[in-house]
mmCIF file of C-alpha atoms and ligand atoms in Angstrom:
data_model
loop_
_atom_site.group_PDB
_atom_site.id
_atom_site.type_symbol
_atom_site.label_atom_id
_atom_site.label_comp_id
_atom_site.label_asym_id
_atom_site.label_seq_id
_atom_site.Cartn_x
_atom_site.Cartn_y
_atom_site.Cartn_z
ATOM 1 C CA MET A 649 -2.244 -18.838 -3.201
ATOM 2 C CA SER A 650 0.240 -16.393 -4.626
ATOM 3 C CA GLN A 651 -1.328 -13.855 -6.961
ATOM 4 C CA THR A 652 0.231 -11.043 -8.917
ATOM 5 C CA ALA A 653 -1.007 -7.531 -8.288
ATOM 6 C CA SER A 654 -2.548 -7.611 -11.771
ATOM 7 C CA ASP A 655 -4.474 -10.794 -10.867
ATOM 8 C CA ILE A 656 -5.792 -9.153 -7.700
ATOM 9 C CA ARG A 657 -6.779 -5.951 -9.488
ATOM 10 C CA LYS A 658 -8.661 -7.968 -12.071
ATOM 11 C CA ALA A 659 -10.310 -10.215 -9.468
ATOM 12 C CA PHE A 660 -11.552 -7.125 -7.627
ATOM 13 C CA LEU A 661 -12.990 -5.386 -10.685
ATOM 14 C CA ASP A 662 -14.544 -8.666 -11.917
ATOM 15 C CA PHE A 663 -16.117 -9.346 -8.511
ATOM 16 C CA PHE A 664 -17.915 -6.016 -8.553
ATOM 17 C CA ALA A 665 -18.702 -6.094 -12.275
ATOM 18 C CA ALA A 666 -20.530 -9.370 -11.564
ATOM 19 C CA ARG A 667 -22.561 -7.429 -8.988
ATOM 20 C CA GLU A 668 -23.743 -4.795 -11.460
ATOM 21 C CA HIS A 669 -20.960 -2.259 -10.927
ATOM 22 C CA ARG A 670 -19.712 -0.233 -13.906
ATOM 23 C CA VAL A 671 -15.932 -0.642 -14.261
ATOM 24 C CA VAL A 672 -14.621 2.922 -14.507
ATOM 25 C CA GLU A 673 -11.035 3.799 -15.430
ATOM 26 C CA SER A 674 -8.864 5.524 -12.856
ATOM 27 C CA GLY A 675 -9.335 9.286 -12.814
ATOM 28 C CA PRO A 676 -6.192 11.398 -13.328
ATOM 29 C CA LEU A 677 -3.809 12.134 -10.438
ATOM 30 C CA VAL A 678 -4.444 15.830 -10.989
ATOM 31 C CA PRO A 679 -8.167 16.199 -10.407
ATOM 32 C CA PRO A 680 -9.758 18.495 -12.974
ATOM 33 C CA ASN A 681 -12.001 21.230 -11.519
ATOM 34 C CA ASP A 682 -11.309 20.413 -7.849
ATOM 35 C CA PRO A 683 -9.401 23.242 -6.164
ATOM 36 C CA SER A 684 -9.818 21.518 -2.766
ATOM 37 C CA LEU A 685 -7.266 18.842 -3.693
ATOM 38 C CA MET A 686 -3.738 18.861 -5.007
ATOM 39 C CA PHE A 687 -3.862 15.224 -6.082
ATOM 40 C CA ALA A 688 -6.406 12.407 -6.229
ATOM 41 C CA ASN A 689 -5.993 10.794 -2.815
ATOM 42 C CA ALA A 690 -8.815 8.229 -3.033
ATOM 43 C CA GLY A 691 -11.031 6.419 -5.506
ATOM 44 C CA MET A 692 -14.001 8.607 -4.583
ATOM 45 C CA VAL A 693 -12.406 11.804 -5.898
ATOM 46 C CA GLN A 694 -13.632 11.406 -9.477
ATOM 47 C CA PHE A 695 -17.145 10.655 -8.150
ATOM 48 C CA LYS A 696 -17.573 13.515 -5.646
ATOM 49 C CA ASP A 697 -20.392 15.226 -7.529
ATOM 50 C CA LEU A 698 -22.288 11.960 -7.848
ATOM 51 C CA PHE A 699 -22.381 11.586 -4.062
ATOM 52 C CA THR A 700 -23.722 15.091 -3.513
ATOM 53 C CA GLY A 701 -26.274 14.696 -6.305
ATOM 54 C CA LYS A 702 -24.797 17.599 -8.365
ATOM 55 C CA GLU A 703 -24.180 15.212 -11.235
ATOM 56 C CA ALA A 704 -25.956 12.066 -12.425
ATOM 57 C CA ARG A 705 -24.639 9.363 -14.759
ATOM 58 C CA ASP A 706 -26.208 6.302 -16.294
ATOM 59 C CA TYR A 707 -24.938 4.054 -13.492
ATOM 60 C CA LYS A 708 -25.467 3.941 -9.735
ATOM 61 C CA ARG A 709 -22.722 1.458 -8.894
ATOM 62 C CA ALA A 710 -19.097 1.723 -9.927
ATOM 63 C CA THR A 711 -15.759 0.060 -9.308
ATOM 64 C CA SER A 712 -12.249 1.293 -10.082
ATOM 65 C CA ALA A 713 -8.526 0.955 -9.456
ATOM 66 C CA GLN A 714 -7.513 4.554 -8.800
ATOM 67 C CA LYS A 715 -4.029 6.070 -8.960
ATOM 68 C CA CYS A 716 -3.524 7.906 -5.655
ATOM 69 C CA ILE A 717 -0.981 10.247 -4.111
ATOM 70 C CA ARG A 718 -0.994 11.032 -0.395
ATOM 71 C CA ILE A 719 1.650 13.590 0.366
ATOM 72 C CA SER A 720 -0.189 16.851 0.740
ATOM 73 C CA GLY A 721 -3.172 18.208 2.600
ATOM 74 C CA LYS A 722 -5.295 16.054 4.870
ATOM 75 C CA HIS A 723 -3.632 12.743 4.045
ATOM 76 C CA ASN A 724 0.162 13.069 4.093
ATOM 77 C CA ASP A 725 2.377 9.999 4.393
ATOM 78 C CA LEU A 726 5.692 11.289 2.960
ATOM 79 C CA GLU A 727 7.960 10.881 5.969
ATOM 80 C CA ALA A 728 6.639 7.361 6.624
ATOM 81 C CA VAL A 729 7.708 6.217 3.163
ATOM 82 C CA GLY A 730 10.857 4.156 3.354
ATOM 83 C CA PRO A 731 10.937 3.344 7.061
ATOM 84 C CA SER A 732 7.374 1.925 6.877
ATOM 85 C CA PRO A 733 6.730 -1.461 5.261
ATOM 86 C CA ARG A 734 3.273 -0.374 4.088
ATOM 87 C CA HIS A 735 3.194 3.325 3.192
ATOM 88 C CA HIS A 736 3.640 4.819 -0.270
ATOM 89 C CA THR A 737 3.559 8.243 -1.852
ATOM 90 C CA PHE A 738 1.884 6.659 -4.885
ATOM 91 C CA PHE A 739 -0.383 3.628 -4.699
ATOM 92 C CA GLU A 740 -3.440 2.054 -6.307
ATOM 93 C CA MET A 741 -6.735 2.050 -4.465
ATOM 94 C CA LEU A 742 -9.342 -0.536 -5.340
ATOM 95 C CA GLY A 743 -12.849 0.690 -4.670
ATOM 96 C CA ASN A 744 -16.533 0.007 -5.050
ATOM 97 C CA PHE A 745 -19.064 2.806 -4.984
ATOM 98 C CA SER A 746 -22.790 3.171 -4.611
ATOM 99 C CA PHE A 747 -24.411 6.464 -5.526
ATOM 100 C CA GLY A 748 -27.644 6.366 -3.569
ATOM 101 C CA ASP A 749 -28.098 2.691 -4.403
ATOM 102 C CA TYR A 750 -27.006 0.056 -1.851
ATOM 103 C CA PHE A 751 -25.756 1.054 1.588
ATOM 104 C CA LYS A 752 -24.092 -0.419 4.675
ATOM 105 C CA GLU A 753 -25.296 -3.981 4.665
ATOM 106 C CA GLU A 754 -24.361 -4.813 1.060
ATOM 107 C CA ALA A 755 -21.047 -2.961 1.322
ATOM 108 C CA ILE A 756 -20.078 -4.970 4.394
ATOM 109 C CA VAL A 757 -21.200 -8.286 2.922
ATOM 110 C CA TYR A 758 -19.389 -7.628 -0.402
ATOM 111 C CA ALA A 759 -16.126 -6.757 1.332
ATOM 112 C CA TRP A 760 -16.264 -9.818 3.551
ATOM 113 C CA GLU A 761 -17.130 -12.137 0.660
ATOM 114 C CA PHE A 762 -14.341 -10.781 -1.505
ATOM 115 C CA LEU A 763 -11.648 -10.967 1.179
ATOM 116 C CA THR A 764 -12.512 -14.251 2.801
ATOM 117 C CA GLY A 765 -14.219 -15.968 -0.166
ATOM 118 C CA THR A 766 -12.637 -14.821 -3.443
ATOM 119 C CA LEU A 767 -9.198 -14.088 -2.003
ATOM 120 C CA GLY A 768 -9.406 -16.691 0.765
ATOM 121 C CA LEU A 769 -7.828 -14.558 3.495
ATOM 122 C CA PRO A 770 -7.708 -16.270 6.902
ATOM 123 C CA LYS A 771 -10.634 -15.116 9.062
ATOM 124 C CA ASP A 772 -8.688 -15.841 12.231
ATOM 125 C CA ARG A 773 -6.347 -12.917 11.452
ATOM 126 C CA LEU A 774 -8.989 -10.250 10.792
ATOM 127 C CA VAL A 775 -10.734 -7.598 12.875
ATOM 128 C CA CYS A 776 -13.334 -5.014 11.858
ATOM 129 C CA THR A 777 -13.785 -1.516 13.204
ATOM 130 C CA TYR A 778 -16.703 0.919 13.250
ATOM 131 C CA PHE A 779 -17.188 4.579 14.204
ATOM 132 C CA GLY A 780 -17.630 4.661 17.977
ATOM 133 C CA GLY A 781 -19.012 8.250 18.063
ATOM 134 C CA GLU A 782 -17.261 11.595 18.752
ATOM 135 C CA ASP A 783 -17.945 15.338 18.753
ATOM 136 C CA GLY A 784 -21.699 14.900 18.883
ATOM 137 C CA ILE A 785 -21.716 12.546 15.870
ATOM 138 C CA PRO A 786 -23.409 9.346 17.035
ATOM 139 C CA ALA A 787 -21.768 5.909 17.096
ATOM 140 C CA ASP A 788 -22.443 3.732 14.073
ATOM 141 C CA THR A 789 -24.119 0.899 15.970
ATOM 142 C CA GLU A 790 -25.750 -0.291 12.753
ATOM 143 C CA ALA A 791 -22.353 -1.128 11.227
ATOM 144 C CA ARG A 792 -21.250 -2.706 14.514
ATOM 145 C CA ASP A 793 -24.283 -4.997 14.596
ATOM 146 C CA LEU A 794 -23.950 -5.937 10.915
ATOM 147 C CA TRP A 795 -20.312 -6.959 11.421
ATOM 148 C CA LYS A 796 -21.112 -8.995 14.500
ATOM 149 C CA LYS A 797 -23.925 -10.829 12.780
ATOM 150 C CA LEU A 798 -21.900 -11.556 9.647
ATOM 151 C CA THR A 799 -18.604 -12.576 11.255
ATOM 152 C CA GLY A 800 -19.718 -14.001 14.581
ATOM 153 C CA PHE A 801 -16.896 -11.927 16.165
ATOM 154 C CA GLY A 802 -17.265 -10.488 19.666
ATOM 155 C CA ASP A 803 -16.334 -7.071 21.089
ATOM 156 C CA ASP A 804 -12.641 -7.924 20.946
ATOM 157 C CA ARG A 805 -12.790 -8.146 17.131
ATOM 158 C CA VAL A 806 -15.508 -5.629 16.230
ATOM 159 C CA ILE A 807 -13.975 -2.495 17.630
ATOM 160 C CA GLY A 808 -15.342 1.073 17.934
ATOM 161 C CA LEU A 809 -12.873 3.880 17.152
ATOM 162 C CA GLY A 810 -13.019 7.682 17.000
ATOM 163 C CA LYS A 811 -13.008 10.248 14.216
ATOM 164 C CA ALA A 812 -9.311 9.999 13.429
ATOM 165 C CA ASP A 813 -9.733 6.381 12.364
ATOM 166 C CA ASN A 814 -13.346 5.881 11.432
ATOM 167 C CA PHE A 815 -14.735 9.078 9.996
ATOM 168 C CA TRP A 816 -13.621 9.918 6.463
ATOM 169 C CA GLN A 817 -13.505 12.885 4.111
ATOM 170 C CA ALA A 818 -11.120 13.585 1.230
ATOM 171 C CA GLY A 819 -10.439 17.213 2.137
ATOM 172 C CA ASP A 820 -11.863 19.932 4.410
ATOM 173 C CA THR A 821 -15.129 19.996 2.509
ATOM 174 C CA GLY A 822 -17.305 17.565 0.606
ATOM 175 C CA PRO A 823 -19.186 14.320 1.152
ATOM 176 C CA CYS A 824 -18.124 12.300 4.200
ATOM 177 C CA GLY A 825 -19.296 9.807 6.766
ATOM 178 C CA PRO A 826 -18.487 7.144 9.331
ATOM 179 C CA SER A 827 -16.387 4.245 8.163
ATOM 180 C CA SER A 828 -15.513 0.663 8.974
ATOM 181 C CA GLU A 829 -12.093 -0.816 8.385
ATOM 182 C CA ILE A 830 -10.883 -4.364 8.015
ATOM 183 C CA HIS A 831 -7.447 -5.015 9.469
ATOM 184 C CA ILE A 832 -5.207 -8.063 9.297
ATOM 185 C CA TYR A 833 -2.508 -9.319 11.630
ATOM 186 C CA GLN A 834 0.645 -9.802 9.584
ATOM 187 C CA GLY A 835 3.519 -12.129 10.446
ATOM 188 C CA GLY A 836 4.302 -13.431 13.934
ATOM 189 C CA SER A 837 3.758 -16.928 15.244
ATOM 190 C CA GLY A 838 1.317 -18.559 17.647
ATOM 191 C CA ASP A 839 -2.127 -17.325 18.624
ATOM 192 C CA ILE A 840 -3.030 -13.753 17.825
ATOM 193 C CA ASP A 841 -3.586 -11.490 20.801
ATOM 194 C CA PHE A 842 -6.551 -9.363 19.723
ATOM 195 C CA GLY A 843 -5.848 -7.116 22.705
ATOM 196 C CA SER A 844 -2.813 -5.936 20.722
ATOM 197 C CA PHE A 845 -5.077 -4.441 18.036
ATOM 198 C CA GLY A 846 -3.876 -0.967 17.171
ATOM 199 C CA ASP A 847 -0.200 -1.846 17.554
ATOM 200 C CA GLU A 848 1.331 -0.734 14.287
ATOM 201 C CA GLN A 849 3.459 -3.182 12.341
ATOM 202 C CA THR A 850 7.042 -3.380 13.518
ATOM 203 C CA PRO A 851 9.686 -2.344 10.985
ATOM 204 C CA GLU A 852 9.913 -6.081 10.189
ATOM 205 C CA GLY A 853 6.224 -6.046 9.265
ATOM 206 C CA VAL A 854 4.759 -7.926 12.257
ATOM 207 C CA GLY A 855 1.496 -6.488 13.565
ATOM 208 C CA TRP A 856 -1.745 -4.915 12.386
ATOM 209 C CA MET A 857 -2.286 -3.507 8.910
ATOM 210 C CA GLU A 858 -5.431 -1.838 7.576
ATOM 211 C CA LEU A 859 -6.600 -3.492 4.365
ATOM 212 C CA TRP A 860 -9.870 -1.885 3.405
ATOM 213 C CA ASN A 861 -11.861 1.154 4.431
ATOM 214 C CA LEU A 862 -15.621 1.198 3.843
ATOM 215 C CA VAL A 863 -17.033 4.711 4.059
ATOM 216 C CA PHE A 864 -20.738 5.080 4.632
ATOM 217 C CA MET A 865 -21.276 8.473 2.997
ATOM 218 C CA GLN A 866 -24.209 10.035 4.718
ATOM 219 C CA TYR A 867 -23.154 13.683 5.247
ATOM 220 C CA ASP A 868 -21.860 16.629 3.264
ATOM 221 C CA ARG A 869 -19.684 19.430 4.678
ATOM 222 C CA PRO A 870 -20.395 22.357 2.331
ATOM 223 C CA SER A 871 -17.631 24.594 3.738
ATOM 224 C CA LYS A 872 -14.755 24.149 6.170
ATOM 225 C CA ASP A 873 -16.502 25.192 9.375
ATOM 226 C CA ALA A 874 -20.043 24.325 8.339
ATOM 227 C CA GLU A 875 -22.230 21.849 10.190
ATOM 228 C CA LEU A 876 -22.614 18.435 8.597
ATOM 229 C CA GLN A 877 -25.659 18.203 6.332
ATOM 230 C CA PRO A 878 -27.323 14.894 5.535
ATOM 231 C CA LEU A 879 -26.630 13.738 1.962
ATOM 232 C CA PRO A 880 -29.745 13.442 -0.202
ATOM 233 C CA LYS A 881 -29.055 9.744 -0.686
ATOM 234 C CA PRO A 882 -26.678 7.755 1.535
ATOM 235 C CA SER A 883 -23.893 6.253 -0.555
ATOM 236 C CA ILE A 884 -20.880 3.963 -0.371
ATOM 237 C CA ASP A 885 -17.197 4.712 -0.988
ATOM 238 C CA THR A 886 -14.647 2.007 -0.279
ATOM 239 C CA GLY A 887 -10.909 1.798 -0.701
ATOM 240 C CA ALA A 888 -8.506 -1.126 -0.427
ATOM 241 C CA GLY A 889 -4.789 -0.689 -1.095
ATOM 242 C CA LEU A 890 -3.742 -2.963 -3.951
ATOM 243 C CA GLU A 891 -0.138 -3.116 -2.711
ATOM 244 C CA ARG A 892 -1.279 -4.219 0.764
ATOM 245 C CA LEU A 893 -3.564 -6.944 -0.580
ATOM 246 C CA ALA A 894 -0.723 -8.171 -2.793
ATOM 247 C CA CYS A 895 1.587 -8.189 0.214
ATOM 248 C CA VAL A 896 -0.744 -10.480 2.149
ATOM 249 C CA LEU A 897 -1.528 -12.756 -0.805
ATOM 250 C CA GLN A 898 2.090 -13.060 -1.844
ATOM 251 C CA GLY A 899 2.989 -14.126 1.717
ATOM 252 C CA LYS A 900 5.156 -11.065 2.386
ATOM 253 C CA THR A 901 5.300 -8.723 5.361
ATOM 254 C CA ASN A 902 6.782 -5.771 3.476
ATOM 255 C CA ASN A 903 5.082 -4.140 0.480
ATOM 256 C CA TYR A 904 8.467 -3.583 -1.167
ATOM 257 C CA ASP A 905 8.743 -7.344 -1.629
ATOM 258 C CA ILE A 906 5.628 -7.597 -3.856
ATOM 259 C CA ASP A 907 5.865 -7.987 -7.629
ATOM 260 C CA LEU A 908 4.931 -4.349 -8.385
ATOM 261 C CA LEU A 909 7.736 -2.887 -6.282
ATOM 262 C CA ARG A 910 10.309 -5.605 -6.070
ATOM 263 C CA GLU A 911 11.783 -5.038 -9.519
ATOM 264 C CA LEU A 912 12.153 -1.338 -8.788
ATOM 265 C CA VAL A 913 13.981 -2.065 -5.554
ATOM 266 C CA GLU A 914 16.209 -4.484 -7.479
ATOM 267 C CA CYS A 915 16.817 -1.811 -10.098
ATOM 268 C CA ALA A 916 17.980 0.613 -7.385
ATOM 269 C CA ALA A 917 20.155 -2.147 -5.928
ATOM 270 C CA GLU A 918 21.737 -2.874 -9.294
ATOM 271 C CA ILE A 919 22.492 0.777 -10.005
ATOM 272 C CA SER A 920 24.056 1.205 -6.573
ATOM 273 C CA GLY A 921 26.047 -2.010 -6.882
ATOM 274 C CA LYS A 922 24.832 -3.119 -3.457
ATOM 275 C CA PRO A 923 22.554 -6.060 -2.611
ATOM 276 C CA TYR A 924 19.016 -5.501 -1.271
ATOM 277 C CA GLY A 925 18.737 -7.342 2.045
ATOM 278 C CA HIS A 926 14.950 -7.157 2.756
ATOM 279 C CA THR A 927 15.596 -5.456 6.088
ATOM 280 C CA MET A 928 15.128 -2.008 7.544
ATOM 281 C CA ALA A 929 18.862 -1.316 7.363
ATOM 282 C CA PRO A 930 19.558 2.173 5.979
ATOM 283 C CA ASP A 931 20.641 0.916 2.530
ATOM 284 C CA ASP A 932 17.470 -1.163 2.114
ATOM 285 C CA VAL A 933 15.319 1.774 3.232
ATOM 286 C CA SER A 934 17.058 3.990 0.666
ATOM 287 C CA MET A 935 16.326 1.466 -2.102
ATOM 288 C CA SER A 936 12.665 1.343 -1.013
ATOM 289 C CA VAL A 937 12.448 5.134 -1.081
ATOM 290 C CA ILE A 938 13.842 5.179 -4.630
ATOM 291 C CA ALA A 939 11.387 2.454 -5.716
ATOM 292 C CA ASP A 940 8.404 4.306 -4.271
ATOM 293 C CA HIS A 941 9.389 7.792 -5.423
ATOM 294 C CA SER A 942 10.185 6.651 -8.958
ATOM 295 C CA ARG A 943 6.568 5.511 -9.306
ATOM 296 C CA LEU A 944 5.214 8.884 -8.201
ATOM 297 C CA THR A 945 7.703 10.639 -10.483
ATOM 298 C CA ALA A 946 6.835 8.552 -13.558
ATOM 299 C CA PHE A 947 3.080 8.815 -13.068
ATOM 300 C CA LEU A 948 3.062 12.570 -12.386
ATOM 301 C CA ILE A 949 5.311 13.354 -15.345
ATOM 302 C CA SER A 950 3.024 11.192 -17.499
ATOM 303 C CA GLU A 951 0.259 13.664 -16.619
ATOM 304 C CA GLY A 952 2.365 16.634 -17.693
ATOM 305 C CA ILE A 953 3.658 17.808 -14.287
ATOM 306 C CA LEU A 954 7.340 18.754 -14.313
ATOM 307 C CA PRO A 955 9.447 19.621 -11.248
ATOM 308 C CA ASP A 956 9.435 23.308 -10.351
ATOM 309 C CA ARG A 957 9.176 25.794 -7.499
ATOM 310 C CA ASP A 958 5.599 25.820 -6.324
ATOM 311 C CA GLY A 959 2.311 23.971 -6.267
ATOM 312 C CA ARG A 960 2.179 20.467 -7.708
ATOM 313 C CA PRO A 961 5.500 20.839 -9.537
ATOM 314 C CA TYR A 962 7.146 21.648 -6.193
ATOM 315 C CA VAL A 963 5.713 18.513 -4.589
ATOM 316 C CA LEU A 964 7.195 16.485 -7.437
ATOM 317 C CA ARG A 965 10.512 18.272 -7.041
ATOM 318 C CA ARG A 966 10.618 17.481 -3.295
ATOM 319 C CA VAL A 967 9.899 13.811 -3.925
ATOM 320 C CA MET A 968 12.510 13.556 -6.692
ATOM 321 C CA ARG A 969 15.029 15.341 -4.484
ATOM 322 C CA ARG A 970 14.327 12.902 -1.634
ATOM 323 C CA ALA A 971 14.890 9.938 -3.989
ATOM 324 C CA ILE A 972 18.100 11.445 -5.378
ATOM 325 C CA ARG A 973 19.361 12.161 -1.858
ATOM 326 C CA HIS A 974 18.849 8.504 -0.981
ATOM 327 C CA GLY A 975 20.720 7.590 -4.170
ATOM 328 C CA HIS A 976 23.668 9.690 -3.002
ATOM 329 C CA ARG A 977 23.465 7.980 0.389
ATOM 330 C CA LEU A 978 23.881 4.681 -1.432
ATOM 331 C CA GLY A 979 26.958 6.022 -3.164
ATOM 332 C CA ILE A 980 25.386 6.426 -6.622
ATOM 333 C CA GLU A 981 27.304 9.171 -8.401
ATOM 334 C CA GLN A 982 25.732 9.322 -11.849
ATOM 335 C CA SER A 983 22.160 10.457 -12.575
ATOM 336 C CA PHE A 984 19.904 7.465 -12.104
ATOM 337 C CA LEU A 985 16.281 8.306 -11.278
ATOM 338 C CA HIS A 986 15.260 8.254 -14.962
ATOM 339 C CA ARG A 987 16.443 4.632 -15.161
ATOM 340 C CA VAL A 988 14.164 3.521 -12.342
ATOM 341 C CA ALA A 989 11.300 5.614 -13.749
ATOM 342 C CA LEU A 990 11.709 3.864 -17.110
ATOM 343 C CA LYS A 991 11.393 0.549 -15.294
ATOM 344 C CA VAL A 992 8.085 1.824 -13.861
ATOM 345 C CA ALA A 993 6.860 2.537 -17.374
ATOM 346 C CA GLU A 994 7.966 -0.922 -18.495
ATOM 347 C CA LEU A 995 6.157 -2.630 -15.582
HETATM 348 N N1 LIG B 1203 -12.212 7.252 0.631
HETATM 349 C C1 LIG B 1203 -11.847 6.250 1.587
HETATM 350 C C2 LIG B 1203 -10.364 6.129 1.766
HETATM 351 O O1 LIG B 1203 -9.643 6.663 1.002
HETATM 352 C C3 LIG B 1203 -12.397 4.931 1.154
HETATM 353 O O2 LIG B 1203 -12.170 4.788 -0.207
HETATM 354 O O3 LIG B 1203 -9.882 5.527 2.668
#
């Protein structure tokens, strides 16, 4: 079933609202009072103090669609944007959160129900991962066993990975913990070879794509080199990329073909006077870069950041410059980025 990104966003928030989660608006891209981060890079950012117990609110479960930017600090995807069918500088992260309320079992069951029940994703294309242990932090065998019981999958589809993949924290400090991811095999034909798990998608979009990360927050790292401390109450932080879910549900293998991005790519194509060919040819990559970067530009300027020489304004300036460079590559001679950014506002 084809669904618009707005349908999917709503379905997600409704699913968790029906399970007693408070629907919370996205926090800003520029996190107030958080010097450890340049930009919000995950849904959990606006809830950090709830995980550590520093702050309490009148809810213990929340859900949100958070505006995220990942081009600085610990999570930096800038150079992948354009050549990759699934990376963005700006994207929306759908998340559900438990602040000392439910933990691993419910989080895993909710995610599975939403993906395979509500959205109807094909189970035969999915694998789940868990933290296999590293650096003296033990393997998360509890998550492994929960996945196996729920899905009936064997070791080839419930896979243990190390810290780089399955241990999550937003920055160098703060709440963190082992995670489990759900991945889908995109494109291709014939039976899926689960032994190929880990092979990134080809430029044409065939291969494995992470859909959702479930973080089991059970530690806090108070300072950069400090030992992990147990959190007072284990909590849940999950994040699923809206653009990736839309890609799967709209039957595409490239995020730039989904409703949210497609019109921006078309806008870049129209301005350049060249057709968009849905390939990884240099012109198509340039149009994708402009589509992606115009979103970051519009959303950051809407929060009062203007391009300049250092800090956040410099990040914006670099991204705008990269988009404009790709415009020149396409042969666009007049100023154009404002036109694509206005399309973002319209969408
Ligand atoms: N914080 C985790 C992530 O960003 C899960 O939301 O991947």
